[in-house]
């Protein structure tokens, strides 16, 4: 039985870091779909295209060569064969990503690529439409979230560690704006799949979240997972 796990949730929920550790514990690959969208957004910015221009941005993304490879189980995200893993987490790229991810043509292209990757290997995929769109038949679906205030606090602390002095109030404001955009977009909005298990990490440590998700997976796939 192939293993497909879908984790969805809002920005700042810790999906990527939690998914990395869950995948490591289970001995499977983790696909960070957000990184793929970010690479496409970086291509749009580098091409001088307005991410808010649906037609131009969609055409630009269609031409973007976005791929992933794994080094010792860790995803590296490539754009035109350039490793851009360390270049796609800036605020500018984040805003461009939020913009282009609204466009149906962009999402359709990414969904195709993500399904192909999931079909080729046991894989945990995280994003905002995995359980509802990319892997609607995944045996395990998780919706990982926390309160906006807690997610903003975590993002604020991460920023501080990187030398980013953006005030907490601004981080919270931007996070709420991203939530509204993700949850209200016309194409594949962020929502909890009907058969997804809700994991609210507001009062949990990362280790507790990982343990909870691993238990959910083992309930479906057995301890051999």
PDB file of C-alpha atoms in Angstrom:
ATOM      1  CA  UNK A   1       0.000   0.000   0.000  1.00  0.00           C
ATOM      2  CA  UNK A   2       1.615   3.244  -1.143  1.00  0.00           C
ATOM      3  CA  UNK A   3       1.748   5.997   1.450  1.00  0.00           C
ATOM      4  CA  UNK A   4       0.309   9.408   0.657  1.00  0.00           C
ATOM      5  CA  UNK A   5      -0.182  11.946   3.449  1.00  0.00           C
ATOM      6  CA  UNK A   6      -1.736  15.389   2.939  1.00  0.00           C
ATOM      7  CA  UNK A   7      -1.125  18.252   5.354  1.00  0.00           C
ATOM      8  CA  UNK A   8      -2.916  21.551   4.818  1.00  0.00           C
ATOM      9  CA  UNK A   9      -3.123  24.705   6.886  1.00  0.00           C
ATOM     10  CA  UNK A  10      -2.710  28.463   6.927  1.00  0.00           C
ATOM     11  CA  UNK A  11       0.497  30.465   6.700  1.00  0.00           C
ATOM     12  CA  UNK A  12       2.683  30.284   9.783  1.00  0.00           C
ATOM     13  CA  UNK A  13       1.202  27.004  11.024  1.00  0.00           C
ATOM     14  CA  UNK A  14       4.610  25.316  10.844  1.00  0.00           C
ATOM     15  CA  UNK A  15       3.574  22.907   8.104  1.00  0.00           C
ATOM     16  CA  UNK A  16       6.973  22.677   6.437  1.00  0.00           C
ATOM     17  CA  UNK A  17       9.090  22.069   9.531  1.00  0.00           C
ATOM     18  CA  UNK A  18       6.536  19.702  11.058  1.00  0.00           C
ATOM     19  CA  UNK A  19       6.159  17.820   7.768  1.00  0.00           C
ATOM     20  CA  UNK A  20       9.957  17.491   7.488  1.00  0.00           C
ATOM     21  CA  UNK A  21      10.170  15.768  10.858  1.00  0.00           C
ATOM     22  CA  UNK A  22       7.091  13.583  10.322  1.00  0.00           C
ATOM     23  CA  UNK A  23       8.475  12.410   6.976  1.00  0.00           C
ATOM     24  CA  UNK A  24      11.857  11.696   8.572  1.00  0.00           C
ATOM     25  CA  UNK A  25      10.202   9.653  11.323  1.00  0.00           C
ATOM     26  CA  UNK A  26       8.218   7.673   8.749  1.00  0.00           C
ATOM     27  CA  UNK A  27      11.112   7.226   6.349  1.00  0.00           C
ATOM     28  CA  UNK A  28       9.353   8.844   3.385  1.00  0.00           C
ATOM     29  CA  UNK A  29       9.857  11.962   1.265  1.00  0.00           C
ATOM     30  CA  UNK A  30       8.329  15.356   2.044  1.00  0.00           C
ATOM     31  CA  UNK A  31       7.188  17.596  -0.797  1.00  0.00           C
ATOM     32  CA  UNK A  32       6.895  21.261   0.144  1.00  0.00           C
ATOM     33  CA  UNK A  33       4.456  22.503  -2.515  1.00  0.00           C
ATOM     34  CA  UNK A  34       4.728  26.068  -1.252  1.00  0.00           C
ATOM     35  CA  UNK A  35       8.356  26.061  -2.309  1.00  0.00           C
ATOM     36  CA  UNK A  36       7.292  25.140  -5.840  1.00  0.00           C
ATOM     37  CA  UNK A  37       4.879  28.083  -5.986  1.00  0.00           C
ATOM     38  CA  UNK A  38       7.580  30.313  -4.537  1.00  0.00           C
ATOM     39  CA  UNK A  39      10.030  29.257  -7.249  1.00  0.00           C
ATOM     40  CA  UNK A  40       7.433  30.067  -9.901  1.00  0.00           C
ATOM     41  CA  UNK A  41       6.847  33.447  -8.254  1.00  0.00           C
ATOM     42  CA  UNK A  42      10.581  34.118  -8.265  1.00  0.00           C
ATOM     43  CA  UNK A  43      10.585  33.401 -12.005  1.00  0.00           C
ATOM     44  CA  UNK A  44       7.756  35.898 -12.486  1.00  0.00           C
ATOM     45  CA  UNK A  45       9.643  38.581 -10.565  1.00  0.00           C
ATOM     46  CA  UNK A  46      12.897  37.903 -12.398  1.00  0.00           C
ATOM     47  CA  UNK A  47      11.022  38.165 -15.690  1.00  0.00           C
ATOM     48  CA  UNK A  48       9.704  41.620 -14.795  1.00  0.00           C
ATOM     49  CA  UNK A  49       6.096  40.435 -14.915  1.00  0.00           C
ATOM     50  CA  UNK A  50       3.433  41.822 -12.583  1.00  0.00           C
ATOM     51  CA  UNK A  51       2.235  38.940 -10.355  1.00  0.00           C
ATOM     52  CA  UNK A  52      -1.188  40.646 -10.208  1.00  0.00           C
ATOM     53  CA  UNK A  53      -1.566  40.374 -14.002  1.00  0.00           C
ATOM     54  CA  UNK A  54      -3.330  37.017 -14.359  1.00  0.00           C
ATOM     55  CA  UNK A  55      -2.724  36.490 -18.075  1.00  0.00           C
ATOM     56  CA  UNK A  56       0.932  37.544 -18.071  1.00  0.00           C
ATOM     57  CA  UNK A  57       1.819  35.805 -14.809  1.00  0.00           C
ATOM     58  CA  UNK A  58       0.082  32.581 -15.884  1.00  0.00           C
ATOM     59  CA  UNK A  59       1.919  32.550 -19.201  1.00  0.00           C
ATOM     60  CA  UNK A  60       5.200  33.223 -17.433  1.00  0.00           C
ATOM     61  CA  UNK A  61       4.655  30.389 -14.954  1.00  0.00           C
ATOM     62  CA  UNK A  62       3.772  27.986 -17.756  1.00  0.00           C
ATOM     63  CA  UNK A  63       7.274  28.516 -19.131  1.00  0.00           C
ATOM     64  CA  UNK A  64       9.019  28.225 -15.757  1.00  0.00           C
ATOM     65  CA  UNK A  65      11.039  25.054 -15.281  1.00  0.00           C
ATOM     66  CA  UNK A  66      10.330  24.288 -11.612  1.00  0.00           C
ATOM     67  CA  UNK A  67      11.481  20.966 -10.202  1.00  0.00           C
ATOM     68  CA  UNK A  68      12.683  19.356  -6.992  1.00  0.00           C
ATOM     69  CA  UNK A  69      15.436  16.967  -6.035  1.00  0.00           C
ATOM     70  CA  UNK A  70      16.296  15.336  -2.738  1.00  0.00           C
ATOM     71  CA  UNK A  71      19.680  15.379  -0.986  1.00  0.00           C
ATOM     72  CA  UNK A  72      19.666  12.793   1.800  1.00  0.00           C
ATOM     73  CA  UNK A  73      15.880  13.083   1.945  1.00  0.00           C
ATOM     74  CA  UNK A  74      15.855  16.887   2.075  1.00  0.00           C
ATOM     75  CA  UNK A  75      14.051  18.785  -0.687  1.00  0.00           C
ATOM     76  CA  UNK A  76      15.971  21.232  -2.826  1.00  0.00           C
ATOM     77  CA  UNK A  77      13.829  23.430  -5.063  1.00  0.00           C
ATOM     78  CA  UNK A  78      15.131  24.217  -8.530  1.00  0.00           C
ATOM     79  CA  UNK A  79      14.296  26.952 -11.030  1.00  0.00           C
ATOM     80  CA  UNK A  80      15.779  26.449 -14.488  1.00  0.00           C
ATOM     81  CA  UNK A  81      18.132  23.926 -12.816  1.00  0.00           C
ATOM     82  CA  UNK A  82      19.343  26.589 -10.344  1.00  0.00           C
ATOM     83  CA  UNK A  83      18.978  25.689  -6.676  1.00  0.00           C
ATOM     84  CA  UNK A  84      16.836  28.540  -5.352  1.00  0.00           C
ATOM     85  CA  UNK A  85      15.980  26.943  -2.007  1.00  0.00           C
ATOM     86  CA  UNK A  86      17.631  29.788  -0.111  1.00  0.00           C
ATOM     87  CA  UNK A  87      16.215  32.563  -2.311  1.00  0.00           C
ATOM     88  CA  UNK A  88      12.475  31.981  -2.089  1.00  0.00           C
ATOM     89  CA  UNK A  89      11.656  32.976   1.498  1.00  0.00           C
ATOM     90  CA  UNK A  90      11.873  36.742   1.153  1.00  0.00           C
ATOM     91  CA  UNK A  91       8.894  38.997   1.796  1.00  0.00           C
ATOM     92  CA  UNK A  92       8.809  40.056  -1.861  1.00  0.00           C
ATOM     93  CA  UNK A  93       8.636  36.455  -3.044  1.00  0.00           C
ATOM     94  CA  UNK A  94       6.000  35.657  -0.402  1.00  0.00           C
ATOM     95  CA  UNK A  95       3.700  38.408  -1.649  1.00  0.00           C
ATOM     96  CA  UNK A  96       4.248  37.412  -5.284  1.00  0.00           C
ATOM     97  CA  UNK A  97       3.499  33.804  -4.378  1.00  0.00           C
ATOM     98  CA  UNK A  98       0.227  34.795  -2.739  1.00  0.00           C
ATOM     99  CA  UNK A  99      -0.702  36.671  -5.916  1.00  0.00           C
ATOM    100  CA  UNK A 100       0.122  34.036  -8.541  1.00  0.00           C
ATOM    101  CA  UNK A 101      -1.358  31.193  -6.501  1.00  0.00           C
ATOM    102  CA  UNK A 102      -4.803  32.694  -7.133  1.00  0.00           C
ATOM    103  CA  UNK A 103      -4.624  32.085 -10.875  1.00  0.00           C
ATOM    104  CA  UNK A 104      -6.327  28.857 -12.075  1.00  0.00           C
ATOM    105  CA  UNK A 105      -3.780  28.155 -14.823  1.00  0.00           C
ATOM    106  CA  UNK A 106      -0.895  28.402 -12.374  1.00  0.00           C
ATOM    107  CA  UNK A 107      -2.590  26.098  -9.885  1.00  0.00           C
ATOM    108  CA  UNK A 108      -3.528  23.562 -12.566  1.00  0.00           C
ATOM    109  CA  UNK A 109       0.078  23.325 -13.705  1.00  0.00           C
ATOM    110  CA  UNK A 110       1.376  22.875 -10.164  1.00  0.00           C
ATOM    111  CA  UNK A 111      -1.280  20.285  -9.293  1.00  0.00           C
ATOM    112  CA  UNK A 112      -0.245  18.160 -12.277  1.00  0.00           C
ATOM    113  CA  UNK A 113       3.390  18.239 -11.218  1.00  0.00           C
ATOM    114  CA  UNK A 114       2.582  17.461  -7.582  1.00  0.00           C
ATOM    115  CA  UNK A 115       0.371  14.491  -8.452  1.00  0.00           C
ATOM    116  CA  UNK A 116       3.109  13.038 -10.647  1.00  0.00           C
ATOM    117  CA  UNK A 117       5.597  13.275  -7.798  1.00  0.00           C
ATOM    118  CA  UNK A 118       3.169  11.681  -5.317  1.00  0.00           C
ATOM    119  CA  UNK A 119       2.486   8.800  -7.698  1.00  0.00           C
ATOM    120  CA  UNK A 120       6.178   8.020  -7.986  1.00  0.00           C
ATOM    121  CA  UNK A 121       7.033   7.528  -4.297  1.00  0.00           C
ATOM    122  CA  UNK A 122       5.707   7.292  -0.744  1.00  0.00           C
ATOM    123  CA  UNK A 123       5.315  10.939   0.090  1.00  0.00           C
ATOM    124  CA  UNK A 124       4.006  13.483   2.552  1.00  0.00           C
ATOM    125  CA  UNK A 125       2.814  16.648   0.814  1.00  0.00           C
ATOM    126  CA  UNK A 126       1.992  19.892   2.557  1.00  0.00           C
ATOM    127  CA  UNK A 127       0.311  22.993   1.219  1.00  0.00           C
ATOM    128  CA  UNK A 128      -3.070  24.686   1.173  1.00  0.00           C
ATOM    129  CA  UNK A 129      -5.088  22.483  -1.194  1.00  0.00           C
ATOM    130  CA  UNK A 130      -3.493  19.063  -0.860  1.00  0.00           C
ATOM    131  CA  UNK A 131      -6.356  17.209   0.787  1.00  0.00           C
ATOM    132  CA  UNK A 132      -9.027  19.033  -1.188  1.00  0.00           C
ATOM    133  CA  UNK A 133      -7.422  19.220  -4.644  1.00  0.00           C
ATOM    134  CA  UNK A 134      -4.024  17.582  -5.124  1.00  0.00           C
ATOM    135  CA  UNK A 135      -4.598  14.310  -3.226  1.00  0.00           C
ATOM    136  CA  UNK A 136      -8.338  14.138  -2.511  1.00  0.00           C
ATOM    137  CA  UNK A 137      -8.079  10.353  -2.058  1.00  0.00           C
ATOM    138  CA  UNK A 138      -5.124  10.403   0.343  1.00  0.00           C
ATOM    139  CA  UNK A 139      -5.750   7.936   3.197  1.00  0.00           C
ATOM    140  CA  UNK A 140      -4.372  10.436   5.728  1.00  0.00           C
ATOM    141  CA  UNK A 141      -5.338  14.102   5.709  1.00  0.00           C
ATOM    142  CA  UNK A 142      -4.296  16.597   8.374  1.00  0.00           C
ATOM    143  CA  UNK A 143      -5.393  20.200   8.803  1.00  0.00           C
ATOM    144  CA  UNK A 144      -2.673  21.872  10.881  1.00  0.00           C
ATOM    145  CA  UNK A 145      -3.430  25.266  12.352  1.00  0.00           C
ATOM    146  CA  UNK A 146      -3.046  27.583  15.367  1.00  0.00           C
ATOM    147  CA  UNK A 147      -4.530  30.912  16.370  1.00  0.00           C
ATOM    148  CA  UNK A 148      -3.479  33.890  14.221  1.00  0.00           C
ATOM    149  CA  UNK A 149      -1.781  35.456  17.248  1.00  0.00           C
ATOM    150  CA  UNK A 150       0.297  32.346  17.937  1.00  0.00           C
ATOM    151  CA  UNK A 151       1.225  31.898  14.283  1.00  0.00           C
ATOM    152  CA  UNK A 152       2.283  35.553  14.112  1.00  0.00           C
ATOM    153  CA  UNK A 153       4.332  35.172  17.299  1.00  0.00           C
ATOM    154  CA  UNK A 154       6.184  32.211  15.845  1.00  0.00           C
ATOM    155  CA  UNK A 155       6.840  34.035  12.582  1.00  0.00           C
ATOM    156  CA  UNK A 156       7.987  37.123  14.515  1.00  0.00           C
ATOM    157  CA  UNK A 157      10.470  35.046  16.518  1.00  0.00           C
ATOM    158  CA  UNK A 158      11.754  33.373  13.348  1.00  0.00           C
ATOM    159  CA  UNK A 159      12.236  36.778  11.750  1.00  0.00           C
ATOM    160  CA  UNK A 160      14.155  38.064  14.762  1.00  0.00           C
ATOM    161  CA  UNK A 161      16.524  35.100  14.586  1.00  0.00           C
ATOM    162  CA  UNK A 162      17.233  36.062  10.971  1.00  0.00           C
ATOM    163  CA  UNK A 163      17.831  39.711  11.886  1.00  0.00           C
ATOM    164  CA  UNK A 164      14.459  40.887  10.568  1.00  0.00           C
ATOM    165  CA  UNK A 165      13.079  43.606  12.869  1.00  0.00           C
ATOM    166  CA  UNK A 166       9.544  43.689  11.440  1.00  0.00           C
ATOM    167  CA  UNK A 167       7.232  44.583  14.374  1.00  0.00           C
ATOM    168  CA  UNK A 168       4.906  41.880  15.689  1.00  0.00           C
ATOM    169  CA  UNK A 169       1.834  43.987  14.891  1.00  0.00           C
ATOM    170  CA  UNK A 170       2.877  44.181  11.232  1.00  0.00           C
ATOM    171  CA  UNK A 171       3.594  40.441  11.094  1.00  0.00           C
ATOM    172  CA  UNK A 172       0.110  39.753  12.470  1.00  0.00           C
ATOM    173  CA  UNK A 173      -1.495  42.167  10.024  1.00  0.00           C
ATOM    174  CA  UNK A 174       0.276  40.573   7.051  1.00  0.00           C
ATOM    175  CA  UNK A 175      -0.608  37.081   8.283  1.00  0.00           C
ATOM    176  CA  UNK A 176      -4.295  37.965   8.585  1.00  0.00           C
ATOM    177  CA  UNK A 177      -4.217  39.479   5.104  1.00  0.00           C
ATOM    178  CA  UNK A 178      -2.664  36.304   3.697  1.00  0.00           C
ATOM    179  CA  UNK A 179      -5.307  34.191   5.470  1.00  0.00           C
ATOM    180  CA  UNK A 180      -8.105  36.229   3.909  1.00  0.00           C
ATOM    181  CA  UNK A 181      -6.587  35.946   0.461  1.00  0.00           C
ATOM    182  CA  UNK A 182      -5.946  32.198   0.728  1.00  0.00           C
ATOM    183  CA  UNK A 183      -9.373  31.391   2.155  1.00  0.00           C
ATOM    184  CA  UNK A 184     -11.353  33.576  -0.236  1.00  0.00           C
ATOM    185  CA  UNK A 185      -9.656  32.947  -3.568  1.00  0.00           C
ATOM    186  CA  UNK A 186     -11.973  31.553  -6.236  1.00  0.00           C
ATOM    187  CA  UNK A 187      -9.728  28.663  -7.218  1.00  0.00           C
ATOM    188  CA  UNK A 188      -8.864  25.969  -4.657  1.00  0.00           C
ATOM    189  CA  UNK A 189      -9.319  28.097  -1.525  1.00  0.00           C
ATOM    190  CA  UNK A 190      -7.738  27.021   1.730  1.00  0.00           C
ATOM    191  CA  UNK A 191     -10.193  24.946   3.738  1.00  0.00           C
ATOM    192  CA  UNK A 192     -10.242  21.836   5.876  1.00  0.00           C
ATOM    193  CA  UNK A 193     -11.215  18.738   3.914  1.00  0.00           C
ATOM    194  CA  UNK A 194     -14.287  17.029   5.335  1.00  0.00           C
ATOM    195  CA  UNK A 195     -12.291  13.897   6.201  1.00  0.00           C
ATOM    196  CA  UNK A 196      -9.185  15.707   7.485  1.00  0.00           C
ATOM    197  CA  UNK A 197      -8.121  15.477  11.119  1.00  0.00           C
ATOM    198  CA  UNK A 198      -7.797  18.886  12.774  1.00  0.00           C
ATOM    199  CA  UNK A 199      -4.541  19.428  14.696  1.00  0.00           C
ATOM    200  CA  UNK A 200      -4.521  22.730  16.591  1.00  0.00           C
ATOM    201  CA  UNK A 201      -0.924  23.367  17.659  1.00  0.00           C
ATOM    202  CA  UNK A 202      -1.587  26.600  19.570  1.00  0.00           C
ATOM    203  CA  UNK A 203      -0.655  25.073  22.929  1.00  0.00           C
ATOM    204  CA  UNK A 204       1.583  22.283  21.629  1.00  0.00           C
ATOM    205  CA  UNK A 205       5.332  22.001  21.219  1.00  0.00           C
ATOM    206  CA  UNK A 206       6.665  20.985  17.797  1.00  0.00           C
ATOM    207  CA  UNK A 207       7.553  17.572  19.227  1.00  0.00           C
ATOM    208  CA  UNK A 208       3.986  17.076  20.457  1.00  0.00           C
ATOM    209  CA  UNK A 209       2.605  18.009  17.039  1.00  0.00           C
ATOM    210  CA  UNK A 210       4.915  15.550  15.280  1.00  0.00           C
ATOM    211  CA  UNK A 211       3.976  12.780  17.728  1.00  0.00           C
ATOM    212  CA  UNK A 212       0.257  13.475  17.217  1.00  0.00           C
ATOM    213  CA  UNK A 213       0.524  13.302  13.432  1.00  0.00           C
ATOM    214  CA  UNK A 214       2.658  10.162  13.483  1.00  0.00           C
ATOM    215  CA  UNK A 215       0.016   8.483  15.667  1.00  0.00           C
ATOM    216  CA  UNK A 216      -2.682   9.453  13.165  1.00  0.00           C
ATOM    217  CA  UNK A 217      -0.626   7.957  10.322  1.00  0.00           C
ATOM    218  CA  UNK A 218       0.023   4.763  12.275  1.00  0.00           C
ATOM    219  CA  UNK A 219      -3.688   4.388  12.957  1.00  0.00           C
ATOM    220  CA  UNK A 220      -4.204   4.152   9.193  1.00  0.00           C
ATOM    221  CA  UNK A 221      -1.060   2.464   7.900  1.00  0.00           C
ATOM    222  CA  UNK A 222      -0.015   0.503  10.994  1.00  0.00           C
ATOM    223  CA  UNK A 223       3.150   0.600  13.048  1.00  0.00           C
ATOM    224  CA  UNK A 224       5.274  -0.502  10.093  1.00  0.00           C
ATOM    225  CA  UNK A 225       4.897   3.116   8.841  1.00  0.00           C
TER     226      UNK A 225
END
